[in-house]
């Protein structure tokens, strides 16, 4: 059954799929908005499921809406899985997540063309709500898939628009019936854009990803007192907006003071009532803290907590907090990192071993099976930005390395 033709990535076919998926939810000035479980996400999912079926994959959907397509091997058993996500942030590009899923389909297409059956089965999967931009936490689908997040807790999550995961899954027709942990792979791989500046700056083609930094998301809600912007003396204000502003500056200063890998972002801020002539009575804002070092991340969390409490106290306001997401740093299997590096070098690519600054579905698999990721460069280091771009040659190189690594894992004796 194993053909003698060497399987090859068909780059125009892969780029055609990336562009076709990118037309769903396309934004007028470029970029894509396919927030998780919206109608656009549903349309994108149906397009990809159609491609999976055309390629002969046996498709199943689990209870959190993760979609898995299986290609049988010569032996039964756990598949080598290629996965990522197709949801985007509201200001997304064509590549974040989508590249990993569609390169997975291209691996299958290349094997089909070469009439090549691997020893182990293969799976291509896309996971619900990796971004976490509409429903927290991020990596929701892969966390449920691997049993790290309770299914019912995830289904009950209320998004930024007041809808629940369960209702929105049903609305787009992706509330499947396969339970969590119903498809445990023997190895997991993800091709992804770097989403940062390192590879481009250093002129390196491929990142062999060593792990993912820890992620901490918290939402703060500050209560002050609404009053007239013209009549309320400065000394008599209890301005929730000022507390949020001071907090944003404070968490940035904390990250700068801690240095190293520490980053901090206030990415969402809403003021109520949000009117030009009213002192805000409420401010709701998020803090995203990340570090490759868990102890430093815990330290940053403590410092942020104290600074925000102090900003509220100084204004006479009160503040409550709600954890949205918390993931410890993850290290990938050194053998897979070595395999990615060695394979990339065999393809003539320059390689750097590097941690990921962004969260990825791969991190949910790392505790359960050998896991690795392949990075390709991001132009100007931009991602979560409509100008996100990776050159097609870089995509072709990354997809070829993915194919080669998959074959070694699927046909190896281990
Ligand atoms: C997910 O994309 C994240 O890293 O925020
Ligand atoms: Mn991603
Ligand atoms: Mn993303």
Short mmCIF file of C-alpha atoms in Angstrom, two decimals, residues 10-366:
data_model
loop_
_atom_site.label_atom_id
_atom_site.label_comp_id
_atom_site.label_asym_id
_atom_site.label_seq_id
_atom_site.Cartn_x
_atom_site.Cartn_y
_atom_site.Cartn_z
CA UNK A 10 1.62 21.59 -3.10
CA UNK A 11 2.15 25.21 -2.05
CA UNK A 12 -0.41 26.80 -4.44
CA UNK A 13 -3.06 24.37 -3.11
CA UNK A 14 -2.16 25.21 0.51
CA UNK A 15 -2.15 28.96 -0.20
CA UNK A 16 -5.47 28.62 -2.03
CA UNK A 17 -7.05 27.12 1.09
CA UNK A 18 -5.51 29.77 3.36
CA UNK A 19 -6.92 32.51 1.11
CA UNK A 20 -10.34 30.87 0.77
CA UNK A 21 -10.71 30.48 4.55
CA UNK A 22 -9.47 34.07 4.97
CA UNK A 23 -12.35 35.32 2.83
CA UNK A 24 -14.82 34.21 5.53
CA UNK A 25 -15.11 37.04 8.02
CA UNK A 26 -12.75 39.18 5.91
CA UNK A 27 -12.50 42.77 7.13
CA UNK A 28 -12.87 45.63 4.61
CA UNK A 29 -9.28 46.90 4.97
CA UNK A 30 -7.69 43.41 5.14
CA UNK A 31 -7.49 40.85 7.92
CA UNK A 32 -10.17 38.62 9.36
CA UNK A 33 -12.70 38.58 12.20
CA UNK A 34 -13.91 35.06 12.99
CA UNK A 35 -14.41 35.17 16.73
CA UNK A 36 -15.10 31.74 18.25
CA UNK A 37 -18.59 30.30 17.72
CA UNK A 38 -19.91 33.25 15.70
CA UNK A 39 -21.74 32.67 12.41
CA UNK A 40 -18.44 33.39 10.60
CA UNK A 41 -16.66 30.72 12.67
CA UNK A 42 -19.48 28.32 11.76
CA UNK A 43 -19.03 29.09 8.06
CA UNK A 44 -15.25 28.65 8.30
CA UNK A 45 -15.72 25.36 10.13
CA UNK A 46 -18.06 24.03 7.44
CA UNK A 47 -15.55 24.93 4.72
CA UNK A 48 -12.73 23.09 6.53
CA UNK A 49 -14.93 20.08 7.36
CA UNK A 50 -15.83 19.88 3.65
CA UNK A 51 -12.12 19.78 2.76
CA UNK A 52 -11.50 17.13 5.43
CA UNK A 53 -14.20 14.93 3.91
CA UNK A 54 -12.94 15.49 0.36
CA UNK A 55 -9.54 14.27 1.54
CA UNK A 56 -11.14 11.09 2.88
CA UNK A 57 -10.79 11.87 6.60
CA UNK A 58 -13.29 10.36 8.98
CA UNK A 59 -14.64 13.42 10.80
CA UNK A 60 -15.98 13.56 14.35
CA UNK A 61 -16.99 16.49 16.55
CA UNK A 62 -16.73 16.44 20.32
CA UNK A 63 -18.97 18.06 22.91
CA UNK A 64 -17.00 21.31 22.99
CA UNK A 65 -17.03 21.51 19.19
CA UNK A 66 -13.48 20.33 18.47
CA UNK A 67 -13.30 18.77 15.01
CA UNK A 68 -11.05 15.78 14.38
CA UNK A 69 -10.42 14.05 11.04
CA UNK A 70 -8.73 10.65 11.02
CA UNK A 71 -6.74 8.96 8.27
CA UNK A 72 -6.22 5.26 9.06
CA UNK A 73 -2.73 3.79 9.25
CA UNK A 74 -1.49 0.28 8.56
CA UNK A 75 -1.93 -0.47 12.26
CA UNK A 76 -4.71 0.59 14.61
CA UNK A 77 -4.00 2.76 17.63
CA UNK A 78 -3.41 6.32 18.68
CA UNK A 79 -2.81 8.73 15.80
CA UNK A 80 -0.09 11.30 15.25
CA UNK A 81 -2.15 14.49 15.49
CA UNK A 82 -1.60 17.76 13.64
CA UNK A 83 -3.71 20.50 15.16
CA UNK A 84 -4.37 24.19 15.72
CA UNK A 85 -7.38 26.53 15.54
CA UNK A 86 -9.40 28.48 12.98
CA UNK A 87 -11.01 31.06 15.28
CA UNK A 88 -9.39 34.51 15.18
CA UNK A 89 -9.28 37.62 17.34
CA UNK A 90 -11.46 40.50 16.08
CA UNK A 91 -8.43 42.04 14.36
CA UNK A 92 -6.92 38.78 13.12
CA UNK A 93 -4.94 37.77 10.08
CA UNK A 94 -5.04 34.82 7.71
CA UNK A 95 -2.35 32.72 9.39
CA UNK A 96 -2.65 32.53 13.19
CA UNK A 97 -3.96 28.99 13.80
CA UNK A 98 -5.35 28.61 10.29
CA UNK A 99 -1.89 27.82 8.93
CA UNK A 100 -1.48 24.87 11.30
CA UNK A 101 -4.84 23.32 10.42
CA UNK A 102 -4.56 23.87 6.67
CA UNK A 103 -0.94 22.68 6.57
CA UNK A 104 -2.24 19.56 8.33
CA UNK A 105 -4.75 19.08 5.53
CA UNK A 106 -1.98 19.66 2.99
CA UNK A 107 0.06 16.88 4.66
CA UNK A 108 -2.92 14.56 4.15
CA UNK A 109 -3.39 15.73 0.55
CA UNK A 110 0.31 15.15 -0.19
CA UNK A 111 0.12 11.61 1.23
CA UNK A 112 -3.05 10.92 -0.75
CA UNK A 113 -1.35 12.15 -3.96
CA UNK A 114 1.64 9.89 -3.30
CA UNK A 115 -0.64 6.97 -2.43
CA UNK A 116 1.24 6.71 0.84
CA UNK A 117 -0.27 5.03 3.91
CA UNK A 118 1.58 5.64 7.18
CA UNK A 119 2.11 2.96 9.78
CA UNK A 120 0.21 4.85 12.51
CA UNK A 121 -3.05 6.69 11.84
CA UNK A 122 -2.93 10.45 11.37
CA UNK A 123 -5.38 13.03 12.69
CA UNK A 124 -5.92 16.66 11.73
CA UNK A 125 -7.85 18.64 14.33
CA UNK A 126 -9.05 22.15 14.96
CA UNK A 127 -9.93 23.20 18.48
CA UNK A 128 -12.71 25.47 19.67
CA UNK A 129 -11.91 28.95 20.93
CA UNK A 130 -8.12 28.90 21.10
CA UNK A 131 -8.08 32.68 21.12
CA UNK A 132 -10.14 33.29 24.22
CA UNK A 133 -11.04 36.71 22.83
CA UNK A 134 -14.81 36.11 23.08
CA UNK A 135 -14.93 33.40 25.77
CA UNK A 136 -12.23 32.92 28.44
CA UNK A 137 -10.09 30.94 28.91
CA UNK A 138 -8.09 30.66 25.73
CA UNK A 139 -7.19 27.12 24.54
CA UNK A 140 -10.68 26.19 25.73
CA UNK A 141 -11.33 23.37 23.26
CA UNK A 142 -7.94 21.72 23.56
CA UNK A 143 -8.08 22.04 27.36
CA UNK A 144 -11.41 20.20 27.41
CA UNK A 145 -10.14 17.69 24.82
CA UNK A 146 -7.24 16.75 27.09
CA UNK A 147 -9.29 16.80 30.31
CA UNK A 148 -7.56 19.89 31.75
CA UNK A 149 -10.82 21.88 31.82
CA UNK A 150 -14.19 20.49 32.85
CA UNK A 151 -16.62 20.26 29.93
CA UNK A 152 -19.61 21.65 31.86
CA UNK A 153 -17.58 24.55 33.19
CA UNK A 154 -16.51 25.42 29.64
CA UNK A 155 -20.05 25.09 28.24
CA UNK A 156 -21.36 27.50 30.90
CA UNK A 157 -18.83 30.26 30.16
CA UNK A 158 -20.48 33.58 29.30
CA UNK A 159 -18.74 35.59 26.58
CA UNK A 160 -18.12 39.31 26.21
CA UNK A 161 -21.51 39.63 24.47
CA UNK A 162 -23.48 37.78 27.16
CA UNK A 163 -23.93 34.51 25.20
CA UNK A 164 -22.86 31.12 26.53
CA UNK A 165 -20.51 28.66 24.88
CA UNK A 166 -23.22 25.97 24.97
CA UNK A 167 -25.82 28.14 23.21
CA UNK A 168 -23.41 29.43 20.58
CA UNK A 169 -22.06 25.92 19.86
CA UNK A 170 -25.61 24.74 19.26
CA UNK A 171 -26.42 27.82 17.16
CA UNK A 172 -23.61 27.09 14.69
CA UNK A 173 -24.36 23.35 14.65
CA UNK A 174 -21.11 22.18 16.23
CA UNK A 175 -22.29 20.74 19.56
CA UNK A 176 -20.95 17.26 18.84
CA UNK A 177 -21.31 14.10 20.86
CA UNK A 178 -17.78 12.72 21.32
CA UNK A 179 -16.70 13.04 24.97
CA UNK A 180 -13.46 14.67 26.22
CA UNK A 181 -10.39 12.42 26.02
CA UNK A 182 -12.05 10.32 23.30
CA UNK A 183 -9.12 10.72 20.91
CA UNK A 184 -5.77 10.70 22.64
CA UNK A 185 -2.90 11.03 20.14
CA UNK A 186 0.47 9.30 20.44
CA UNK A 187 2.17 12.56 19.42
CA UNK A 188 1.02 16.12 18.67
CA UNK A 189 2.50 18.66 16.23
CA UNK A 190 1.56 22.22 15.39
CA UNK A 191 2.93 24.50 12.68
CA UNK A 192 2.33 28.14 13.60
CA UNK A 193 3.50 31.62 12.75
CA UNK A 194 5.89 32.95 15.39
CA UNK A 195 3.69 36.02 16.09
CA UNK A 196 6.76 37.88 17.32
CA UNK A 197 9.88 39.56 15.88
CA UNK A 198 12.68 37.12 16.76
CA UNK A 199 13.00 34.96 13.63
CA UNK A 200 12.73 37.88 11.21
CA UNK A 201 15.14 40.05 13.21
CA UNK A 202 17.74 37.28 13.34
CA UNK A 203 17.20 36.19 9.74
CA UNK A 204 16.24 32.64 10.79
CA UNK A 205 13.76 30.55 8.82
CA UNK A 206 12.41 28.10 11.40
CA UNK A 207 11.76 28.09 15.14
CA UNK A 208 12.02 24.73 16.92
CA UNK A 209 9.71 25.60 19.79
CA UNK A 210 10.93 24.49 23.21
CA UNK A 211 7.77 25.35 25.15
CA UNK A 212 5.17 28.00 25.93
CA UNK A 213 5.40 30.69 28.58
CA UNK A 214 2.93 30.84 31.47
CA UNK A 215 -0.21 32.91 30.98
CA UNK A 216 -2.28 34.73 33.62
CA UNK A 217 -5.48 36.59 32.70
CA UNK A 218 -7.49 38.52 35.30
CA UNK A 219 -10.50 40.81 34.92
CA UNK A 220 -10.79 43.69 37.40
CA UNK A 221 -14.00 45.57 38.11
CA UNK A 222 -13.67 48.96 39.83
CA UNK A 223 -16.66 50.66 41.45
CA UNK A 224 -16.61 54.43 41.88
CA UNK A 225 -19.32 57.10 41.86
CA UNK A 226 -20.85 58.66 38.75
CA UNK A 227 -21.14 62.38 38.93
CA UNK A 228 -21.24 65.53 36.85
CA UNK A 229 -17.97 66.20 35.02
CA UNK A 230 -18.39 69.96 35.34
CA UNK A 231 -19.59 70.40 38.91
CA UNK A 232 -17.68 67.76 40.87
CA UNK A 233 -14.48 69.23 42.38
CA UNK A 234 -11.40 67.13 41.70
CA UNK A 235 -10.93 66.37 45.40
CA UNK A 236 -14.47 64.99 45.67
CA UNK A 237 -14.29 62.42 42.86
CA UNK A 238 -14.36 58.67 43.07
CA UNK A 239 -13.39 58.02 39.45
CA UNK A 240 -13.26 54.36 38.40
CA UNK A 241 -11.63 55.36 35.11
CA UNK A 242 -8.69 56.96 36.86
CA UNK A 243 -8.17 53.77 38.89
CA UNK A 244 -8.09 51.75 35.65
CA UNK A 245 -5.66 54.18 34.03
CA UNK A 246 -3.31 54.14 37.04
CA UNK A 247 -3.54 50.34 37.12
CA UNK A 248 -2.58 50.07 33.44
CA UNK A 249 0.47 52.23 34.00
CA UNK A 250 1.37 50.28 37.15
CA UNK A 251 1.31 46.84 35.50
CA UNK A 252 3.48 48.10 32.68
CA UNK A 253 5.98 49.47 35.20
CA UNK A 254 5.94 46.13 37.04
CA UNK A 255 6.85 44.28 33.83
CA UNK A 256 9.60 46.77 33.04
CA UNK A 257 10.97 46.50 36.57
CA UNK A 258 10.94 42.69 36.60
CA UNK A 259 12.55 42.65 33.14
CA UNK A 260 13.61 39.40 31.49
CA UNK A 261 10.72 37.59 29.84
CA UNK A 262 8.01 39.40 31.83
CA UNK A 263 5.30 41.06 29.74
CA UNK A 264 2.09 42.77 30.86
CA UNK A 265 -0.89 44.09 28.92
CA UNK A 266 -4.16 45.85 29.70
CA UNK A 267 -5.92 44.93 26.48
CA UNK A 268 -9.54 45.58 27.31
CA UNK A 269 -11.00 48.54 29.19
CA UNK A 270 -14.64 49.54 29.43
CA UNK A 271 -15.98 52.53 31.31
CA UNK A 272 -19.57 52.97 32.47
CA UNK A 273 -21.57 54.91 31.67
CA UNK A 274 -18.88 55.90 29.14
CA UNK A 275 -20.08 59.43 28.45
CA UNK A 276 -18.08 62.60 27.84
CA UNK A 277 -19.55 64.55 30.73
CA UNK A 278 -19.91 61.86 33.41
CA UNK A 279 -17.28 60.72 35.92
CA UNK A 280 -17.14 56.91 35.35
CA UNK A 281 -18.85 54.87 38.05
CA UNK A 282 -17.36 51.61 36.83
CA UNK A 283 -14.26 50.43 35.00
CA UNK A 284 -13.82 46.87 33.83
CA UNK A 285 -10.38 45.98 32.52
CA UNK A 286 -8.22 42.93 31.90
CA UNK A 287 -4.61 42.22 32.82
CA UNK A 288 -2.60 39.70 30.75
CA UNK A 289 0.70 38.70 32.41
CA UNK A 290 3.14 36.19 30.90
CA UNK A 291 6.52 34.76 31.81
CA UNK A 292 8.52 31.64 30.97
CA UNK A 293 9.40 31.39 34.69
CA UNK A 294 6.50 30.37 36.95
CA UNK A 295 8.00 31.95 40.09
CA UNK A 296 8.46 35.29 38.32
CA UNK A 297 4.92 35.08 36.96
CA UNK A 298 3.55 34.52 40.47
CA UNK A 299 5.60 37.51 41.65
CA UNK A 300 4.18 39.69 38.85
CA UNK A 301 0.64 38.59 39.73
CA UNK A 302 1.16 39.58 43.37
CA UNK A 303 2.68 42.96 42.47
CA UNK A 304 -0.15 43.72 40.02
CA UNK A 305 -2.77 42.79 42.58
CA UNK A 306 -1.20 45.12 45.16
CA UNK A 307 -0.77 48.03 42.73
CA UNK A 308 -4.39 47.83 41.58
CA UNK A 309 -5.68 47.63 45.18
CA UNK A 310 -3.55 50.69 46.02
CA UNK A 311 -4.87 52.63 43.00
CA UNK A 312 -8.44 51.89 44.12
CA UNK A 313 -7.72 52.79 47.74
CA UNK A 314 -6.17 56.14 46.75
CA UNK A 315 -9.37 57.04 44.86
CA UNK A 316 -11.75 55.74 47.55
CA UNK A 317 -13.06 53.13 45.07
CA UNK A 318 -13.55 49.39 45.54
CA UNK A 319 -12.22 46.69 43.27
CA UNK A 320 -13.04 43.01 42.70
CA UNK A 321 -11.27 40.54 40.46
CA UNK A 322 -12.08 37.42 38.49
CA UNK A 323 -9.55 34.99 37.08
CA UNK A 324 -10.10 34.39 33.37
CA UNK A 325 -7.23 32.06 32.55
CA UNK A 326 -4.12 30.62 34.19
CA UNK A 327 -1.64 28.33 32.50
CA UNK A 328 1.75 27.41 33.94
CA UNK A 329 4.76 27.46 31.58
CA UNK A 330 5.02 24.29 29.49
CA UNK A 331 8.08 22.51 28.10
CA UNK A 332 7.86 20.41 24.97
CA UNK A 333 9.40 16.94 24.61
CA UNK A 334 13.15 17.41 23.98
CA UNK A 335 13.11 14.51 21.52
CA UNK A 336 10.47 16.26 19.38
CA UNK A 337 12.31 19.58 19.61
CA UNK A 338 15.48 17.77 18.43
CA UNK A 339 13.54 16.07 15.64
CA UNK A 340 12.12 19.41 14.43
CA UNK A 341 15.56 21.00 14.54
CA UNK A 342 17.31 18.12 12.76
CA UNK A 343 14.60 17.87 10.11
CA UNK A 344 14.63 21.61 9.47
CA UNK A 345 18.41 21.54 9.00
CA UNK A 346 18.03 18.66 6.56
CA UNK A 347 15.69 20.91 4.58
CA UNK A 348 18.50 23.48 4.45
CA UNK A 349 16.79 25.83 6.89
CA UNK A 350 18.41 27.93 9.59
CA UNK A 351 16.83 27.02 12.95
CA UNK A 352 16.55 28.58 16.38
CA UNK A 353 15.32 26.80 19.49
CA UNK A 354 12.96 29.24 21.15
CA UNK A 355 10.03 29.44 23.58
CA UNK A 356 6.64 30.67 22.42
CA UNK A 357 5.31 33.95 23.71
CA UNK A 358 1.76 33.15 22.58
CA UNK A 359 -0.51 30.44 23.92
CA UNK A 360 -1.14 27.41 21.71
CA UNK A 361 -3.31 24.29 21.67
CA UNK A 362 -0.04 22.31 21.69
CA UNK A 363 0.53 23.26 25.32
CA UNK A 364 -2.57 21.31 26.35
CA UNK A 365 -1.15 18.13 24.78
CA UNK A 366 2.37 18.42 26.19
#
